[in-house]
Tab-separated table of C-alpha atoms and ligand atoms in Angstrom:
chain	number	residue	atom	x	y	z
A	1	UNK	CA	106.879	76.120	-68.950
A	2	UNK	CA	109.721	78.587	-69.708
A	3	UNK	CA	108.749	82.493	-69.027
A	4	UNK	CA	109.542	85.233	-71.295
A	5	UNK	CA	111.556	88.162	-70.140
A	6	UNK	CA	110.818	91.765	-71.364
A	7	UNK	CA	112.994	94.323	-71.548
A	8	UNK	CA	111.957	97.703	-69.329
A	9	UNK	CA	111.108	100.608	-71.389
A	10	UNK	CA	113.355	104.014	-71.141
A	11	UNK	CA	110.775	106.050	-68.805
A	12	UNK	CA	109.440	105.326	-65.935
A	13	UNK	CA	111.056	104.828	-62.109
A	14	UNK	CA	112.664	101.447	-63.077
A	15	UNK	CA	116.090	101.041	-64.256
A	16	UNK	CA	116.288	100.744	-68.191
A	17	UNK	CA	117.780	97.230	-67.958
A	18	UNK	CA	115.420	95.745	-65.467
A	19	UNK	CA	114.255	92.706	-66.261
A	20	UNK	CA	110.935	91.678	-65.977
A	21	UNK	CA	109.688	88.184	-65.909
A	22	UNK	CA	106.003	87.744	-67.660
A	23	UNK	CA	105.437	84.418	-65.979
A	24	UNK	CA	102.527	82.425	-67.305
A	25	UNK	CA	100.269	84.464	-69.333
A	26	UNK	CA	98.013	82.249	-70.801
A	27	UNK	CA	94.853	82.056	-68.367
A	28	UNK	CA	95.347	85.627	-67.491
A	29	UNK	CA	91.999	87.498	-68.286
A	30	UNK	CA	91.880	91.081	-69.295
A	31	UNK	CA	91.335	93.828	-66.450
A	32	UNK	CA	88.149	95.959	-66.798
A	33	UNK	CA	88.166	99.683	-66.611
A	34	UNK	CA	89.549	100.604	-63.195
A	35	UNK	CA	92.007	103.186	-61.744
A	36	UNK	CA	95.190	101.566	-60.198
A	37	UNK	CA	98.044	103.378	-58.476
A	38	UNK	CA	101.018	101.651	-57.041
A	39	UNK	CA	103.689	102.689	-54.636
A	40	UNK	CA	106.767	100.808	-55.050
A	41	UNK	CA	109.884	100.325	-52.917
A	42	UNK	CA	112.002	98.542	-55.202
A	43	UNK	CA	112.937	98.808	-58.659
A	44	UNK	CA	112.014	95.229	-59.757
A	45	UNK	CA	108.341	95.701	-58.580
A	46	UNK	CA	107.906	99.043	-60.450
A	47	UNK	CA	109.486	97.290	-63.568
A	48	UNK	CA	106.845	94.679	-63.448
A	49	UNK	CA	103.925	97.077	-62.849
A	50	UNK	CA	105.171	99.289	-65.722
A	51	UNK	CA	105.269	96.121	-67.920
A	52	UNK	CA	102.169	94.820	-66.551
A	53	UNK	CA	100.496	98.415	-67.467
A	54	UNK	CA	101.596	98.014	-70.907
A	55	UNK	CA	100.214	94.670	-71.743
A	56	UNK	CA	96.980	94.110	-73.690
A	57	UNK	CA	94.965	92.867	-70.704
A	58	UNK	CA	95.688	96.053	-69.015
A	59	UNK	CA	94.597	98.167	-72.028
A	60	UNK	CA	91.189	99.365	-70.411
A	61	UNK	CA	92.807	100.210	-66.911
A	62	UNK	CA	94.431	103.402	-65.901
A	63	UNK	CA	97.660	102.578	-63.906
A	64	UNK	CA	100.033	105.247	-62.311
A	65	UNK	CA	103.273	103.819	-60.834
A	66	UNK	CA	104.901	105.793	-58.057
A	67	UNK	CA	107.982	105.246	-55.626
A	68	UNK	CA	108.085	105.228	-51.890
A	69	UNK	CA	106.122	102.565	-50.890
A	70	UNK	CA	103.109	102.958	-48.247
A	71	UNK	CA	104.594	106.089	-46.771
A	72	UNK	CA	104.308	107.837	-50.241
A	73	UNK	CA	100.945	106.293	-50.478
A	74	UNK	CA	99.856	107.469	-47.006
A	75	UNK	CA	100.823	111.313	-47.815
A	76	UNK	CA	99.435	111.204	-51.391
A	77	UNK	CA	95.617	110.165	-50.367
A	78	UNK	CA	95.717	112.872	-47.728
A	79	UNK	CA	94.589	115.082	-50.650
A	80	UNK	CA	93.671	112.916	-53.535
A	81	UNK	CA	90.803	110.729	-54.039
A	82	UNK	CA	91.693	107.122	-53.919
A	83	UNK	CA	91.706	104.751	-57.183
A	84	UNK	CA	89.831	101.567	-57.150
A	85	UNK	CA	93.111	99.726	-56.318
A	86	UNK	CA	96.256	100.717	-54.723
A	87	UNK	CA	99.390	98.266	-54.691
A	88	UNK	CA	101.939	99.092	-52.186
A	89	UNK	CA	105.226	97.590	-51.817
A	90	UNK	CA	107.031	97.362	-48.479
A	91	UNK	CA	110.459	95.655	-47.452
A	92	UNK	CA	109.334	95.878	-43.537
A	93	UNK	CA	108.911	93.067	-41.556
A	94	UNK	CA	105.240	92.178	-40.519
A	95	UNK	CA	104.849	94.434	-37.655
A	96	UNK	CA	105.821	97.277	-39.415
A	97	UNK	CA	103.742	96.787	-42.287
A	98	UNK	CA	100.557	96.537	-40.359
A	99	UNK	CA	101.563	99.786	-38.541
A	100	UNK	CA	102.146	101.402	-41.973
A	101	UNK	CA	98.833	100.421	-43.447
A	102	UNK	CA	96.979	101.593	-40.395
A	103	UNK	CA	98.204	104.997	-41.519
A	104	UNK	CA	96.994	104.425	-45.253
A	105	UNK	CA	93.768	103.214	-44.113
A	106	UNK	CA	93.232	106.628	-42.602
A	107	UNK	CA	93.089	108.048	-45.929
A	108	UNK	CA	91.570	105.291	-48.163
A	109	UNK	CA	88.052	105.082	-49.186
A	110	UNK	CA	86.079	101.899	-48.000
A	111	UNK	CA	85.741	100.891	-51.586
A	112	UNK	CA	89.377	100.924	-52.826
A	113	UNK	CA	91.101	97.305	-52.576
A	114	UNK	CA	94.751	96.939	-51.237
A	115	UNK	CA	97.462	94.569	-52.427
A	116	UNK	CA	100.732	94.551	-50.397
A	117	UNK	CA	103.845	93.306	-51.902
A	118	UNK	CA	106.251	92.265	-49.402
A	119	UNK	CA	109.911	90.741	-49.390
A	120	UNK	CA	109.215	88.083	-46.479
A	121	UNK	CA	107.249	84.719	-47.609
A	122	UNK	CA	105.419	84.759	-44.362
A	123	UNK	CA	102.142	83.005	-44.243
A	124	UNK	CA	101.209	84.673	-40.844
A	125	UNK	CA	101.639	87.857	-42.395
A	126	UNK	CA	99.670	86.932	-45.352
A	127	UNK	CA	96.858	85.780	-42.964
A	128	UNK	CA	97.004	88.928	-40.836
A	129	UNK	CA	96.660	91.197	-43.813
A	130	UNK	CA	93.878	89.364	-45.584
A	131	UNK	CA	92.015	89.366	-42.130
A	132	UNK	CA	92.358	92.972	-42.164
A	133	UNK	CA	90.792	93.636	-45.492
A	134	UNK	CA	93.942	93.408	-47.636
A	135	UNK	CA	92.685	91.908	-50.971
A	136	UNK	CA	96.045	89.826	-51.700
A	137	UNK	CA	99.656	89.494	-50.139
A	138	UNK	CA	102.478	88.865	-53.098
A	139	UNK	CA	105.517	88.026	-52.244
A	140	UNK	CA	108.567	89.944	-54.418
A	141	UNK	CA	109.965	89.466	-56.940
A	142	UNK	CA	106.547	89.267	-58.688
A	143	UNK	CA	105.912	87.844	-62.464
A	144	UNK	CA	103.849	90.200	-64.814
A	145	UNK	CA	101.257	87.172	-64.819
A	146	UNK	CA	101.093	87.049	-61.128
A	147	UNK	CA	100.554	90.889	-60.900
A	148	UNK	CA	97.757	91.152	-63.805
A	149	UNK	CA	96.320	87.857	-62.814
A	150	UNK	CA	95.785	89.044	-59.055
A	151	UNK	CA	94.278	92.388	-60.362
A	152	UNK	CA	91.802	90.512	-62.564
A	153	UNK	CA	91.106	88.090	-59.996
A	154	UNK	CA	90.010	90.614	-57.761
A	155	UNK	CA	88.046	92.821	-59.870
A	156	UNK	CA	86.471	89.822	-62.463
A	157	UNK	CA	85.618	87.714	-59.765
A	158	UNK	CA	81.931	86.031	-60.160
A	159	UNK	CA	81.679	85.245	-56.642
A	160	UNK	CA	81.761	88.635	-55.256
A	161	UNK	CA	79.339	90.032	-57.872
A	162	UNK	CA	79.883	92.307	-61.047
A	163	UNK	CA	82.412	95.128	-60.506
A	164	UNK	CA	79.904	98.041	-61.403
A	165	UNK	CA	77.141	99.657	-59.746
A	166	UNK	CA	74.281	100.911	-61.566
A	167	UNK	CA	72.418	104.393	-60.600
A	168	UNK	CA	69.109	105.167	-62.139
A	169	UNK	CA	68.025	108.443	-62.817
A	170	UNK	CA	63.885	109.254	-63.439
A	171	UNK	CA	62.095	112.260	-63.157
A	172	UNK	CA	58.506	112.686	-61.372
A	173	UNK	CA	57.468	114.303	-64.531
A	174	UNK	CA	58.658	115.332	-67.766
A	175	UNK	CA	60.934	118.195	-68.009
A	176	UNK	CA	61.874	118.383	-64.164
A	177	UNK	CA	65.830	118.142	-65.124
A	178	UNK	CA	66.221	114.443	-64.505
A	179	UNK	CA	68.628	114.176	-67.353
A	180	UNK	CA	70.492	117.247	-66.550
A	181	UNK	CA	71.253	115.608	-62.457
A	182	UNK	CA	72.014	112.309	-64.341
A	183	UNK	CA	74.715	113.750	-66.905
A	184	UNK	CA	75.975	116.137	-64.207
A	185	UNK	CA	76.193	113.455	-61.419
A	186	UNK	CA	77.991	110.908	-63.934
A	187	UNK	CA	80.762	113.991	-64.886
A	188	UNK	CA	81.084	114.649	-61.217
A	189	UNK	CA	82.126	110.715	-60.435
A	190	UNK	CA	84.539	110.660	-63.281
A	191	UNK	CA	85.984	113.762	-62.880
A	192	UNK	CA	86.589	114.274	-59.112
A	193	UNK	CA	86.611	110.733	-57.923
A	194	UNK	CA	88.499	109.682	-61.434
A	195	UNK	CA	86.251	106.389	-61.345
A	196	UNK	CA	85.330	105.205	-64.759
A	197	UNK	CA	81.484	105.750	-65.606
A	198	UNK	CA	79.470	104.342	-68.534
A	199	UNK	CA	76.431	106.716	-69.172
A	200	UNK	CA	73.980	105.217	-70.823
A	201	UNK	CA	71.280	107.438	-72.180
A	202	UNK	CA	68.201	105.114	-72.484
A	203	UNK	CA	65.916	107.729	-73.680
A	204	UNK	CA	66.664	106.706	-77.488
A	205	UNK	CA	64.246	108.978	-79.242
A	206	UNK	CA	64.975	112.111	-77.382
A	207	UNK	CA	67.986	111.697	-75.420
A	208	UNK	CA	70.179	114.986	-74.761
A	209	UNK	CA	73.684	113.485	-73.187
A	210	UNK	CA	74.932	113.554	-76.637
A	211	UNK	CA	74.064	117.187	-76.542
A	212	UNK	CA	74.797	118.355	-72.901
A	213	UNK	CA	78.445	116.507	-73.394
A	214	UNK	CA	78.966	118.145	-76.593
A	215	UNK	CA	79.445	114.737	-78.341
A	216	UNK	CA	78.382	113.168	-82.030
A	217	UNK	CA	78.942	109.390	-81.966
A	218	UNK	CA	77.420	107.711	-84.620
A	219	UNK	CA	76.220	104.419	-82.731
A	220	UNK	CA	75.683	103.979	-79.215
A	221	UNK	CA	72.811	102.614	-77.249
A	222	UNK	CA	70.820	101.687	-80.107
A	223	UNK	CA	73.313	99.352	-81.392
A	224	UNK	CA	73.583	97.620	-78.013
A	225	UNK	CA	70.168	97.381	-77.458
A	226	UNK	CA	69.167	95.971	-81.114
A	227	UNK	CA	71.514	93.366	-80.855
A	228	UNK	CA	72.033	91.795	-77.704
A	229	UNK	CA	73.442	88.493	-78.622
A	230	UNK	CA	76.388	90.473	-80.098
A	231	UNK	CA	76.830	92.473	-76.744
A	232	UNK	CA	80.199	91.931	-75.127
A	233	UNK	CA	82.994	93.915	-73.823
A	234	UNK	CA	84.505	94.260	-77.623
A	235	UNK	CA	81.399	95.876	-78.852
A	236	UNK	CA	80.872	97.947	-75.877
A	237	UNK	CA	84.147	99.528	-76.437
A	238	UNK	CA	83.117	100.105	-79.839
A	239	UNK	CA	80.240	101.841	-78.731
A	240	UNK	CA	81.130	104.004	-76.137
A	241	UNK	CA	82.111	107.801	-76.933
A	242	UNK	CA	84.914	109.143	-74.678
A	243	UNK	CA	83.617	112.293	-73.159
A	244	UNK	CA	86.411	112.711	-70.610
A	245	UNK	CA	89.366	110.946	-68.971
A	246	UNK	CA	87.027	108.707	-67.066
A	247	UNK	CA	83.637	109.283	-68.641
A	248	UNK	CA	82.393	107.129	-71.525
A	249	UNK	CA	78.821	107.814	-73.103
A	250	UNK	CA	76.631	105.122	-74.576
A	251	UNK	CA	74.598	107.825	-76.563
A	252	UNK	CA	71.093	107.726	-77.768
A	253	UNK	CA	70.338	108.259	-81.276
A	254	UNK	CA	68.041	111.009	-80.722
A	255	UNK	CA	66.433	110.106	-83.861
A	256	UNK	CA	62.735	109.259	-84.936
A	257	UNK	CA	63.591	106.649	-87.979
A	258	UNK	CA	62.253	104.019	-86.031
A	259	UNK	CA	59.986	103.537	-82.862
A	260	UNK	CA	61.460	102.468	-79.958
A	261	UNK	CA	59.151	99.854	-78.203
A	262	UNK	CA	61.252	97.570	-76.105
A	263	UNK	CA	60.437	94.273	-74.231
A	264	UNK	CA	60.846	94.190	-70.428
A	265	UNK	CA	64.490	92.816	-70.346
A	266	UNK	CA	65.974	94.571	-73.560
A	267	UNK	CA	68.666	96.645	-71.547
A	268	UNK	CA	69.800	93.722	-69.023
A	269	UNK	CA	72.502	92.326	-71.473
A	270	UNK	CA	73.997	95.996	-71.888
A	271	UNK	CA	74.044	96.904	-68.470
A	272	UNK	CA	75.437	93.831	-67.460
A	273	UNK	CA	78.485	93.992	-69.702
A	274	UNK	CA	78.664	97.442	-68.708
A	275	UNK	CA	78.626	96.653	-65.050
A	276	UNK	CA	81.567	93.879	-65.658
A	277	UNK	CA	83.733	96.478	-67.187
A	278	UNK	CA	83.384	99.843	-64.959
A	279	UNK	CA	83.076	100.652	-61.290
A	280	UNK	CA	79.870	102.884	-62.255
A	281	UNK	CA	77.045	102.545	-64.573
A	282	UNK	CA	74.981	105.547	-64.745
A	283	UNK	CA	71.364	105.187	-66.583
A	284	UNK	CA	69.388	108.192	-67.786
A	285	UNK	CA	65.916	106.457	-67.548
A	286	UNK	CA	63.170	108.507	-69.615
A	287	UNK	CA	59.874	109.699	-67.684
A	288	UNK	CA	57.620	106.870	-68.732
A	289	UNK	CA	56.355	103.410	-67.022
A	290	UNK	CA	56.675	100.370	-69.225
A	291	UNK	CA	57.865	96.844	-68.661
A	292	UNK	CA	61.588	97.915	-69.283
A	293	UNK	CA	61.715	101.427	-67.703
A	294	UNK	CA	60.182	99.381	-64.766
A	295	UNK	CA	62.713	96.565	-65.016
A	296	UNK	CA	65.722	99.148	-64.953
A	297	UNK	CA	64.577	101.082	-62.131
A	298	UNK	CA	64.000	97.861	-60.193
A	299	UNK	CA	67.289	96.229	-60.925
A	300	UNK	CA	69.567	99.262	-60.176
A	301	UNK	CA	71.531	99.256	-57.297
A	302	UNK	CA	69.938	102.848	-56.192
A	303	UNK	CA	67.467	105.004	-58.104
A	304	UNK	CA	67.472	108.674	-57.898
A	305	UNK	CA	63.939	110.520	-58.735
A	306	UNK	CA	64.357	114.173	-59.542
A	307	UNK	CA	61.134	116.174	-58.919
A	308	UNK	CA	59.980	119.908	-59.066
A	309	UNK	CA	58.144	121.564	-55.930
A	310	UNK	CA	54.875	121.436	-57.350
A	311	UNK	CA	51.568	119.404	-56.966
A	312	UNK	CA	51.864	116.691	-60.025
A	313	UNK	CA	55.119	116.046	-59.272
A	314	UNK	CA	54.431	114.983	-55.665
A	315	UNK	CA	51.470	112.795	-56.612
A	316	UNK	CA	54.068	111.153	-59.321
A	317	UNK	CA	57.024	111.187	-57.003
A	318	UNK	CA	54.922	109.412	-54.245
A	319	UNK	CA	53.681	106.671	-56.657
A	320	UNK	CA	56.875	106.042	-58.083
A	321	UNK	CA	58.880	106.252	-54.474
A	322	UNK	CA	55.866	103.499	-52.892
A	323	UNK	CA	56.082	101.333	-56.342
A	324	UNK	CA	60.139	101.181	-56.136
A	325	UNK	CA	59.859	100.469	-52.181
A	326	UNK	CA	57.263	97.369	-53.029
A	327	UNK	CA	59.740	96.180	-56.031
A	328	UNK	CA	62.902	96.634	-54.057
A	329	UNK	CA	61.741	95.585	-50.433
A	330	UNK	CA	65.081	95.026	-49.543
A	331	UNK	CA	66.720	98.332	-50.657
A	332	UNK	CA	67.283	101.680	-49.312
A	333	UNK	CA	64.202	103.701	-50.790
A	334	UNK	CA	65.019	105.809	-54.167
A	335	UNK	CA	66.818	109.336	-53.686
A	336	UNK	CA	64.986	112.281	-53.767
A	337	UNK	CA	66.396	115.050	-55.907
A	338	UNK	CA	64.469	118.700	-55.712
A	339	UNK	CA	65.135	120.604	-58.640
A	340	UNK	CA	64.127	123.827	-60.271
A	341	UNK	CA	63.503	124.994	-56.728
A	342	UNK	CA	62.727	129.003	-56.142
A	343	UNK	CA	61.602	129.655	-59.841
A	344	UNK	CA	60.195	133.264	-59.653
A	345	UNK	CA	56.791	133.730	-59.463
A	346	UNK	CA	55.753	130.064	-59.277
A	347	UNK	CA	53.701	128.979	-56.266
A	348	UNK	CA	55.828	126.077	-54.796
A	349	UNK	CA	55.437	123.193	-52.149
A	350	UNK	CA	57.925	124.064	-49.545
A	351	UNK	CA	60.960	121.408	-49.809
A	352	UNK	CA	60.577	119.748	-46.276
A	353	UNK	CA	56.654	119.354	-46.835
A	354	UNK	CA	57.237	117.789	-49.930
A	355	UNK	CA	59.948	115.827	-48.659
A	356	UNK	CA	57.495	114.866	-45.642
A	357	UNK	CA	54.811	113.857	-47.694
A	358	UNK	CA	56.965	111.021	-49.170
A	359	UNK	CA	58.370	110.152	-46.067
A	360	UNK	CA	61.822	110.988	-47.396
A	361	UNK	CA	64.540	113.487	-46.882
A	362	UNK	CA	65.654	115.269	-50.232
A	363	UNK	CA	69.514	114.079	-50.794
A	364	UNK	CA	69.760	117.643	-52.742
A	365	UNK	CA	67.977	120.557	-53.192
A	366	UNK	CA	69.180	122.209	-56.479
A	367	UNK	CA	67.935	125.860	-56.823
A	368	UNK	CA	66.526	127.375	-60.566
A	369	UNK	CA	69.076	128.826	-62.086
A	370	UNK	CA	68.432	129.454	-65.952
A	371	UNK	CA	71.280	131.645	-66.545
A	372	UNK	CA	73.653	128.762	-65.664
A	373	UNK	CA	72.079	125.718	-66.835
A	374	UNK	CA	71.096	127.801	-70.029
A	375	UNK	CA	74.682	128.789	-70.642
A	376	UNK	CA	76.287	125.498	-69.898
A	377	UNK	CA	73.698	123.927	-72.128
A	378	UNK	CA	74.691	126.219	-75.022
A	379	UNK	CA	78.340	125.763	-74.637
A	380	UNK	CA	78.183	121.615	-74.489
A	381	UNK	CA	79.667	122.302	-70.464
A	382	UNK	CA	78.405	120.520	-67.592
A	383	UNK	CA	77.787	122.893	-64.519
A	384	UNK	CA	81.136	121.816	-62.879
A	385	UNK	CA	83.002	123.130	-65.800
A	386	UNK	CA	80.935	126.425	-66.155
A	387	UNK	CA	80.726	127.506	-62.815
A	388	UNK	CA	82.560	124.952	-60.354
A	389	UNK	CA	81.786	127.179	-56.932
A	390	UNK	CA	78.306	127.417	-57.953
A	391	UNK	CA	75.241	125.743	-55.445
A	392	UNK	CA	74.292	123.639	-58.154
A	393	UNK	CA	77.854	122.176	-58.761
A	394	UNK	CA	78.183	121.637	-54.996
A	395	UNK	CA	74.728	119.688	-55.107
A	396	UNK	CA	76.088	117.642	-57.694
A	397	UNK	CA	79.003	116.326	-55.687
A	398	UNK	CA	76.906	115.773	-52.591
A	399	UNK	CA	74.775	113.485	-54.747
A	400	UNK	CA	77.820	111.877	-56.321
A	401	UNK	CA	79.338	111.262	-52.871
A	402	UNK	CA	76.196	109.811	-51.515
A	403	UNK	CA	75.507	107.278	-54.429
A	404	UNK	CA	79.221	105.958	-54.334
A	405	UNK	CA	79.521	106.159	-50.911
A	406	UNK	CA	83.033	108.431	-51.317
A	407	UNK	CA	84.163	110.388	-48.327
A	408	UNK	CA	84.284	113.893	-49.065
A	409	UNK	CA	87.510	114.699	-50.323
A	410	UNK	CA	88.733	117.986	-48.682
A	411	UNK	CA	88.203	116.541	-45.028
A	412	UNK	CA	90.438	113.360	-43.717
A	413	UNK	CA	88.647	110.097	-45.189
A	414	UNK	CA	88.999	108.750	-41.332
A	415	UNK	CA	88.401	105.154	-40.780
A	416	UNK	CA	86.608	104.514	-44.204
A	417	UNK	CA	88.842	101.541	-45.244
A	418	UNK	CA	88.181	98.506	-43.147
A	419	UNK	CA	91.331	97.760	-41.881
A	420	UNK	CA	91.536	100.864	-39.447
A	421	UNK	CA	88.160	100.085	-38.023
A	422	UNK	CA	89.275	96.198	-37.457
A	423	UNK	CA	92.182	97.472	-35.639
A	424	UNK	CA	90.035	99.964	-33.544
A	425	UNK	CA	87.930	96.900	-32.518
A	426	UNK	CA	90.778	94.869	-31.700
A	427	UNK	CA	92.062	97.424	-29.305
A	428	UNK	CA	88.921	98.034	-27.790
B	501	ATP	N1	68.222	123.892	-61.749
B	501	ATP	C1	67.717	124.036	-63.166
B	501	ATP	N2	67.890	125.436	-63.164
B	501	ATP	C2	67.126	126.107	-64.325
B	501	ATP	N3	67.076	125.335	-65.553
B	501	ATP	C3	67.182	123.921	-65.452
B	501	ATP	C4	67.585	123.195	-64.143
B	501	ATP	N4	67.842	121.928	-64.312
B	501	ATP	C5	67.368	121.698	-65.614
B	501	ATP	N5	67.375	122.803	-66.155
B	501	ATP	C6	66.760	122.861	-67.389
B	501	ATP	O1	65.290	122.097	-67.664
B	501	ATP	C7	65.592	122.028	-68.798
B	501	ATP	C8	65.054	120.409	-68.830
B	501	ATP	O2	65.862	119.343	-68.442
B	501	ATP	P1	66.138	117.884	-68.644
B	501	ATP	O3	66.188	117.755	-70.005
B	501	ATP	O4	67.268	117.764	-67.913
B	501	ATP	O5	64.943	117.640	-68.018
B	501	ATP	P2	64.366	115.858	-68.141
B	501	ATP	O6	63.425	115.840	-66.896
B	501	ATP	O7	65.380	114.767	-68.050
B	501	ATP	O8	63.147	116.076	-69.339
B	501	ATP	P3	62.636	114.690	-70.265
B	501	ATP	O9	61.318	114.749	-69.291
B	501	ATP	O10	62.347	115.261	-71.369
B	501	ATP	O11	63.385	113.436	-70.331
B	501	ATP	C9	66.825	121.894	-69.944
B	501	ATP	O12	66.940	122.601	-70.501
B	501	ATP	C10	67.765	122.203	-68.622
B	501	ATP	O13	69.131	122.840	-68.954
B	502	MG	MG1	65.498	113.481	-69.721
């Protein structure tokens, strides 16, 4: 079939008159809400990237195109978080490409996928790169269909499972600050790691994500959960309220017009659809034990239990953690977050004793800080916005890092990306 050509727009690094071959776009699936950065060396590949970024199939993705190839990418990620996908172009021959990539590997997160666009139709190089953990090797010139099809193939491949991981937050008792921790961690993942997050407020009657994030969306989780048959990517797009560049909220109605008695699998469909569309789904699960809360917690990739350092919390946290361990025998135990620690005049169980009784370590200990949390809540701000240097903001970063497996941004992300470790193993 004849392929169409598209004229490159005036802006961007590519020459205004670069022609981009579209290729056969018929079978190309839409790309989910991922971050993509390309580092090109030729104007042709840059033009393909820019045109691809404007295609409707890429409307949900965040795409940035730079010039400078692999060396520019390696410099850039020395001080910036890595996106879900890095596309690098290199005109070099096999051994030099591999050497350049090993520099990039030192500053890339292990979760980040890499596509290489080369100028040599070299099957041995292709095999070597794929063997080292590169997702795909394309040979320039690349059509738009090849580019988008490759990206969609990497991120919506049923064999590799859903794109997004689900982190579920629950309190050991009412009012321990579980929702506050949940919203702040979601915000931190979105703003610091620049990864798209869907924050689902499952506390339909009393949820506070809308207040905490200063949003007043008309619909949200209620529509999703009451019409599971209609739940798909298009309906999800309509129900999400955009709170920040990478933070999307499925808000609770927070009204009492109806009662919310759900059956066990009520939230499965909305969570599955969200998981196909974003790298990270964060669920604020209310403090209650019902068929559906148990199901959401049992099915999540990671569970975070937030507890305050006192006796009823300890008993409940123990029951929750023991039950979840039994329900998820092949997963790591839930993470424990100790909150409201150091409340004046309150006799407290020391954190080490509390965690010791549960047989796990606390992932984070958050001090009781009513001035900071009160001011943030009143202003509809996250703690990282109200005071980025506070202990609480640091703790939210720790939790976000532990859950996502992302390396600390300030230190070198050495060896995180599989390609380097494979190089090391080879040398040994
Ligand atoms: N570390 C803290 N220091 C001071 N106040 C805090 C802290 N963490 C949370 N809070 C405050 O505690 C209150 C309860 O928090 P939140 O609504 O997050 O708790 P929850 O466990 O989700 O409650 P619920 O059981 O109602 O869902 C909020 O006003 C919040 O601002
Ligand atoms: Mg709550």
